Short mmCIF file of C-alpha atoms in Angstrom, two decimals:
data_model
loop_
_atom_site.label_atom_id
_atom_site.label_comp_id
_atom_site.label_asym_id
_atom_site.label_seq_id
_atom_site.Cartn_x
_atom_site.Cartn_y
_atom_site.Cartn_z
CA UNK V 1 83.09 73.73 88.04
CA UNK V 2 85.44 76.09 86.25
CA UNK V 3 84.18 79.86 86.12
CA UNK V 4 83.86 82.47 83.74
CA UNK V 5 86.90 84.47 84.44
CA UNK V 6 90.51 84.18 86.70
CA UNK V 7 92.11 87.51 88.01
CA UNK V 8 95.87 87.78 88.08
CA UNK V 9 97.83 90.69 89.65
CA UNK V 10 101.37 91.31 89.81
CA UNK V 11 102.51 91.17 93.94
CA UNK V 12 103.60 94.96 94.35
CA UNK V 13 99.63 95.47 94.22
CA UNK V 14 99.90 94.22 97.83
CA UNK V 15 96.33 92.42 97.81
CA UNK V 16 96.06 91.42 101.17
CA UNK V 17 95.91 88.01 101.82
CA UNK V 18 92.59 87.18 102.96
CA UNK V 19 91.25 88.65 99.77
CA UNK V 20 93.33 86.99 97.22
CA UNK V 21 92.00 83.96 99.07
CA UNK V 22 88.38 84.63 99.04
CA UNK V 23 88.73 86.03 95.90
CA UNK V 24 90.78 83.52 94.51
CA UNK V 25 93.69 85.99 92.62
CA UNK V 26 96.72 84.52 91.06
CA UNK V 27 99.76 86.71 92.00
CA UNK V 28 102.93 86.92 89.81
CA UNK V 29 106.17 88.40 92.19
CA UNK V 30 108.77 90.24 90.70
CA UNK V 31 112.33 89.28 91.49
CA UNK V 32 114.40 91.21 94.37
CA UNK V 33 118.17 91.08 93.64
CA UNK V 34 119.98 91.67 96.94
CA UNK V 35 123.71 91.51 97.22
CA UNK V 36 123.93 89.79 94.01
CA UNK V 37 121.36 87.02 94.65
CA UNK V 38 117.92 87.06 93.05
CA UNK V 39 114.78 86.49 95.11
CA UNK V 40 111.08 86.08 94.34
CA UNK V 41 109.49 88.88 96.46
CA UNK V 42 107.38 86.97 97.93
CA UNK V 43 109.65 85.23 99.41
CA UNK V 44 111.75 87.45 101.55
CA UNK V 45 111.96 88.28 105.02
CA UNK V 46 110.48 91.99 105.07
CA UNK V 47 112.70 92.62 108.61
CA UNK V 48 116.00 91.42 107.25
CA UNK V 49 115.35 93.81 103.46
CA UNK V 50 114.78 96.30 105.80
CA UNK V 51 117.22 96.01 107.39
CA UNK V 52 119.85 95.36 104.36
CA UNK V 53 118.15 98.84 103.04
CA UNK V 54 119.01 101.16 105.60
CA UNK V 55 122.76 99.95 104.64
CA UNK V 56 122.05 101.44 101.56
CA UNK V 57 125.74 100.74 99.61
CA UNK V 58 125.27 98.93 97.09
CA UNK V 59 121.40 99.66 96.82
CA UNK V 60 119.15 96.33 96.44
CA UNK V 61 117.26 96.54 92.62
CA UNK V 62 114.34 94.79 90.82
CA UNK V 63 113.50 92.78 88.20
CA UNK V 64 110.28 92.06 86.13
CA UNK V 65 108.89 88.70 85.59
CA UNK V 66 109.82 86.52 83.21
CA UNK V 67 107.70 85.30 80.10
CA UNK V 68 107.90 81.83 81.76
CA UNK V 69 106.83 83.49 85.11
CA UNK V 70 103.64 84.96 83.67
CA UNK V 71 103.12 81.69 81.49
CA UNK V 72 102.93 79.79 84.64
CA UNK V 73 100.29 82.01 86.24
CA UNK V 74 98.16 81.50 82.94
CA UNK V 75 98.26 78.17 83.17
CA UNK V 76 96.80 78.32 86.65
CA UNK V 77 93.89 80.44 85.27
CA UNK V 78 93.64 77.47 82.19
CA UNK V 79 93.12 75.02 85.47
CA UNK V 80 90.10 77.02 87.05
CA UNK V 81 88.45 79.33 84.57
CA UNK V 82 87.71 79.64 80.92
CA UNK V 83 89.33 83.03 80.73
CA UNK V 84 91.93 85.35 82.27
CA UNK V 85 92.29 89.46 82.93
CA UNK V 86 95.98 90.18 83.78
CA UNK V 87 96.87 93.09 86.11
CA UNK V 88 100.33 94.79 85.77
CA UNK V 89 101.82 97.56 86.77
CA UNK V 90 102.57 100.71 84.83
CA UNK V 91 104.67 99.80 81.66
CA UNK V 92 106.45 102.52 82.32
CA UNK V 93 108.15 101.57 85.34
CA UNK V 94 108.55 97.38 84.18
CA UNK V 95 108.60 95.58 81.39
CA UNK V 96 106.41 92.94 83.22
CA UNK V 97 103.38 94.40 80.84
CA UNK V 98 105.63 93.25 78.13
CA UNK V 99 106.26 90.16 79.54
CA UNK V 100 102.54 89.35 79.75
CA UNK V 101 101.29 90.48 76.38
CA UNK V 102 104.40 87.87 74.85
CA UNK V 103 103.09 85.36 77.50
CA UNK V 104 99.63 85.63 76.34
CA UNK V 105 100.59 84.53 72.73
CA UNK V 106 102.05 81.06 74.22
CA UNK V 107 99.07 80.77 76.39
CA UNK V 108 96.82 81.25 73.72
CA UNK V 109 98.65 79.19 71.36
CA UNK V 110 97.82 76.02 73.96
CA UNK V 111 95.00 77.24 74.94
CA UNK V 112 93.22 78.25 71.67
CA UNK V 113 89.77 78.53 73.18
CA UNK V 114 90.53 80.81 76.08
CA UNK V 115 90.65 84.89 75.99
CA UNK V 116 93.16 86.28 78.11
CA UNK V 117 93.22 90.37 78.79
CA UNK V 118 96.35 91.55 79.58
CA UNK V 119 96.09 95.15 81.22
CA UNK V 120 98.47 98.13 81.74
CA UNK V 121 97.20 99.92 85.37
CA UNK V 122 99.52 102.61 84.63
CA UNK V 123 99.79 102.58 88.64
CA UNK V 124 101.48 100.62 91.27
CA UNK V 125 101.02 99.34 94.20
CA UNK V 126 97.75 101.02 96.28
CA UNK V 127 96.72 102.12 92.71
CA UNK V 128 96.67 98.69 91.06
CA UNK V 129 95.36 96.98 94.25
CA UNK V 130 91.42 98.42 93.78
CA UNK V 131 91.87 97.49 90.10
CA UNK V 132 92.37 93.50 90.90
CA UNK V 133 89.68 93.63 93.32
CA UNK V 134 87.18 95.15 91.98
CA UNK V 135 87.84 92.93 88.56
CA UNK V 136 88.06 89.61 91.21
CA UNK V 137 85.08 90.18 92.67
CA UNK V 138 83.20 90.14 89.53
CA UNK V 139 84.76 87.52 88.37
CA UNK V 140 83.77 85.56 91.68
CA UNK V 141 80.13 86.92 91.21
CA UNK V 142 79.99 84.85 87.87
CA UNK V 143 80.69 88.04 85.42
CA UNK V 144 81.02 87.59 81.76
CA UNK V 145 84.55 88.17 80.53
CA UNK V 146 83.75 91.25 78.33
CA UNK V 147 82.07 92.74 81.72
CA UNK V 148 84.54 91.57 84.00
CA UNK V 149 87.49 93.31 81.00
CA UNK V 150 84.91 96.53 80.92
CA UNK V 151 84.91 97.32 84.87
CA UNK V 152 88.50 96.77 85.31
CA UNK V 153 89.58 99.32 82.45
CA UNK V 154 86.35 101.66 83.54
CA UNK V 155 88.15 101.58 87.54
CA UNK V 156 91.79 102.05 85.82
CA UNK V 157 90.97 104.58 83.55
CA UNK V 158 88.87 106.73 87.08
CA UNK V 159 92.15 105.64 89.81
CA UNK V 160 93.77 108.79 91.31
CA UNK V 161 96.84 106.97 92.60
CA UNK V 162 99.30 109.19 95.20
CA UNK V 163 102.95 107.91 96.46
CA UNK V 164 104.78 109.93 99.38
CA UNK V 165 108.14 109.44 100.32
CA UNK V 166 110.00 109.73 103.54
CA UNK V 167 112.99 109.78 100.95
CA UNK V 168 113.78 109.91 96.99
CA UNK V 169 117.03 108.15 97.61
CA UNK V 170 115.72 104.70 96.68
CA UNK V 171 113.46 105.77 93.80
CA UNK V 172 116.28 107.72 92.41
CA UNK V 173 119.06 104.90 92.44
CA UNK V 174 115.71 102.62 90.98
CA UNK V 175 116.15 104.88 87.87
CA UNK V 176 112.09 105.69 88.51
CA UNK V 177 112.15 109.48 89.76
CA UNK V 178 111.56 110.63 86.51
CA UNK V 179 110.37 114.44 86.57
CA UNK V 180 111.24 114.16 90.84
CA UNK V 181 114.59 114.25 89.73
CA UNK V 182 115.49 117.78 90.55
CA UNK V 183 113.64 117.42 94.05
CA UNK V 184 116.02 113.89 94.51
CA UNK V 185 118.62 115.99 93.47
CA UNK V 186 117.91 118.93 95.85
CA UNK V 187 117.54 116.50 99.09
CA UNK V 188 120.95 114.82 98.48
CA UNK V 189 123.03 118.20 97.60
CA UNK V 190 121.04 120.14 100.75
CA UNK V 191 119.72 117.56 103.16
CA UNK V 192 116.68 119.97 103.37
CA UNK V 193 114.46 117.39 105.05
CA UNK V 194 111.42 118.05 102.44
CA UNK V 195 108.73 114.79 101.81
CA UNK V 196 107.59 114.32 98.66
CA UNK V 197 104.04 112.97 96.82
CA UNK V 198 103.82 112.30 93.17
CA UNK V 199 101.84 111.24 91.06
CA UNK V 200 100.99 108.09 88.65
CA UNK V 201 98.27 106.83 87.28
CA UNK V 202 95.99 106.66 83.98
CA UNK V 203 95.51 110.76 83.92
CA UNK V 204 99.45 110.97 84.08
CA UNK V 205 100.06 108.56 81.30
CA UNK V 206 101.33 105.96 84.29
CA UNK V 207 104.22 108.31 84.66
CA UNK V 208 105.81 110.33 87.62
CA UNK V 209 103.41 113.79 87.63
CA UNK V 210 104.49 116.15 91.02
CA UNK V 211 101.90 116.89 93.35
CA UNK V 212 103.71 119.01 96.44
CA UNK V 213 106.44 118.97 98.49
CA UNK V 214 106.74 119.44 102.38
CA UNK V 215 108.43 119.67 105.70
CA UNK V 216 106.66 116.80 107.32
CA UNK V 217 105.26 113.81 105.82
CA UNK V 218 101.76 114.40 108.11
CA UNK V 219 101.27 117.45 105.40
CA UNK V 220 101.66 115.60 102.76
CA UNK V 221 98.69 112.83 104.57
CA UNK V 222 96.44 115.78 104.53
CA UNK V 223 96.93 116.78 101.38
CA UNK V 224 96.16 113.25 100.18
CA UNK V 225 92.95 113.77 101.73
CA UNK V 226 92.32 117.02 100.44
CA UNK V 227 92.73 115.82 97.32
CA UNK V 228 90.41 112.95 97.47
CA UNK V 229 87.37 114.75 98.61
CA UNK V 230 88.29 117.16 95.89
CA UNK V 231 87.95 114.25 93.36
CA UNK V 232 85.04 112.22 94.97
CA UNK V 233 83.00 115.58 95.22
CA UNK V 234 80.94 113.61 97.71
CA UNK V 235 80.29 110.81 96.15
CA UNK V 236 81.67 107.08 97.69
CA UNK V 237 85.18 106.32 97.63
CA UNK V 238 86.76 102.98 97.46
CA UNK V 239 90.48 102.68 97.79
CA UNK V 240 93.42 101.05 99.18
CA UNK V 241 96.60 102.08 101.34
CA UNK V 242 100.09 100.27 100.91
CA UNK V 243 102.63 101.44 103.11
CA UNK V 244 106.63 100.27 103.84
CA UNK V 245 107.03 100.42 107.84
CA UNK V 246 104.30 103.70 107.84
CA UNK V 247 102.08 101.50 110.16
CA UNK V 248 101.40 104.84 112.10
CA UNK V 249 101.37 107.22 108.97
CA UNK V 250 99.42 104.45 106.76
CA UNK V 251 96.44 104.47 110.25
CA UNK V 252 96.76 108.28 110.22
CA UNK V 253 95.58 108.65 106.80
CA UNK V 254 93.02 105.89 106.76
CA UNK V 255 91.19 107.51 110.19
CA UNK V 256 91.04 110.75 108.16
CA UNK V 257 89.65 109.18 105.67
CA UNK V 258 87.10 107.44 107.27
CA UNK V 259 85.91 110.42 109.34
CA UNK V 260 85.85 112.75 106.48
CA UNK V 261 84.75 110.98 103.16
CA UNK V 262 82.70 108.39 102.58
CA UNK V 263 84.63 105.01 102.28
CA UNK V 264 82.59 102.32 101.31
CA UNK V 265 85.91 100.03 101.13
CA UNK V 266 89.45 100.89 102.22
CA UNK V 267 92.06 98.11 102.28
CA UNK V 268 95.55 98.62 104.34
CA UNK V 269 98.50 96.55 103.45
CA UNK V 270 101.88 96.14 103.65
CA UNK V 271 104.20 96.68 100.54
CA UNK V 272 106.03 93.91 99.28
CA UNK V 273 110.19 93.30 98.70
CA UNK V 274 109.78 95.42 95.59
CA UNK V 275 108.11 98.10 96.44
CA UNK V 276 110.76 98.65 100.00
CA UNK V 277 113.68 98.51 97.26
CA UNK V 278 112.26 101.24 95.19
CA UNK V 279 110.65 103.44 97.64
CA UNK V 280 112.38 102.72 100.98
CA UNK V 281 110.98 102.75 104.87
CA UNK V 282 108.49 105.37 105.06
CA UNK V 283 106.57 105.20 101.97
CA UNK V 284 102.71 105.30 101.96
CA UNK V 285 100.68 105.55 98.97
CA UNK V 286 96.80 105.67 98.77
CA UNK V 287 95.16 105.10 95.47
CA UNK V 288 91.29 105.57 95.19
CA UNK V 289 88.15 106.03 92.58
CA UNK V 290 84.58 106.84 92.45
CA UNK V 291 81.70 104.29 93.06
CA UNK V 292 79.28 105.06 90.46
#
């Protein structure tokens, strides 16, 4: 029987697997151009990228979707639902939001009878990731479309999303530093050592805002904290961390979290090919909201 509503997410949400399975999510990769060959992201090795990226060089880049991509996924929604909320990252950062809303007028023009959503997160990654799920699990639960479309924008609009860097180097060649560019600047001319958090999410406009700056990347965890029981103000937290080889940092933050605030759900994955390119090794962002 097909259901009320299909979730789709772009991969650099980094849903883990077991819940786009129980949850049923469709999951549109980006493309990862490496060495002048162009890769879904889903389908590279995350050992050899890593790898390729401590080479640096000729720095690895990204690409968006394509309309045909996206199309694709909406057909798979047309096969199992009667409607469709897509997920993409900040528009800022990709034109895969673009992509989407074009995609949607093909969809629709085959599918005249279905309503599709097509949603800016104005996040990334650990941001976006409680946005799918929380949508997905509605959807599973037998939500109307309008309720399912209301939650997800409600949990977008209330996301505090934070990203922290080991290094600016790969978000700076990305072209997505933004107003970090002075502190990407500063580490290359000084080598000064400093981390650095940002930033991005529906109270920044889904742009880069700076947050703080620090010898050692366990300051910059704390502060993450800080500023989440700040913003929950003791009330429940749900929230996701996606990390790029920060097993230790990524468990670090999560314990903290755990002992600290109350979590009802916290998920902890593993960034995808795009999100190494553009951040690098090191990289941990947490991305959280209020249960209400």
């Amino acid at each position: 029987m097909r259901r009320k509503v299909a979730v789709i997410v772009d991969a650099p949400a980094a849903v883990p697997q077991d819940i786009v399975d129980k949850l049923d999510i469709g999951i549109v990769p980006l493309h990862a151009i490496v060495d002048g060959r162009d890769y879904l992201e889903t389908e590279v090795d995350m050992d050899w990228l890593l790898a390729r990226l401590r080479q640096k060089g000729e720095v690895p880049t990204t690409s968006a979707p394509s309309i045909g991509e996206i199309l694709n996924a909406y057909e798979w929604a047309a096969e199992r639902a009667e409607s469709a909320i897509s997920i993409h990252m900040t528009s800022v950062f990709s034109k895969g939001y673009g992509a989407a809303l074009e995609a949607r007028k093909l969809a629709l023009e085959k599918h005249p009878g279905m309503q599709i959503e097509v949603i800016d997160s104005r996040t990334v990654e650990a941001g976006e990731l409680p946005i799918a799920v929380e949508a997905a699990t509605r959807a599973m639960e037998g939500e109307s479309f309008e309720d399912v479309v209301t939650e997800a924008y409600r949990v977008r609009d209330g996301i505090c999303a934070l990203f922290c860097f080991e290094t600016l180097f790969y978000r700076d060649k990305g072209g997505r530093v933004f107003k970090a560019k002075p502190w990407a600047e500063a580490e290359e001319n000084s080598g000064a050592g400093f981390k650095a958090m940002i930033e991005v999410d529906h109270s920044t406009g889904g742009t880069v805002s700076l947050v703080s700056r620090a010898r050692a990347k366990k300051q910059l965890v704390r502060k993450m904290v800080q500023m989440a029981a700040e913003r929950v103000d003791g009330r429940i937290l749900r929230g996701a961390i996606v990390h790029v080889n920060a097993a230790q940092d990524a468990a670090c933050l999560e314990r903290m979290l755990r002992e600290e605030l109350q979590c009802e759900s916290l998920f902890v994955s593993h960034g995808q090919a795009v999100t190494a390119i553009q951040n690098g090794e090191g990289f941990v962002t947490f991305g959280f909201h209020v249960v209400d």
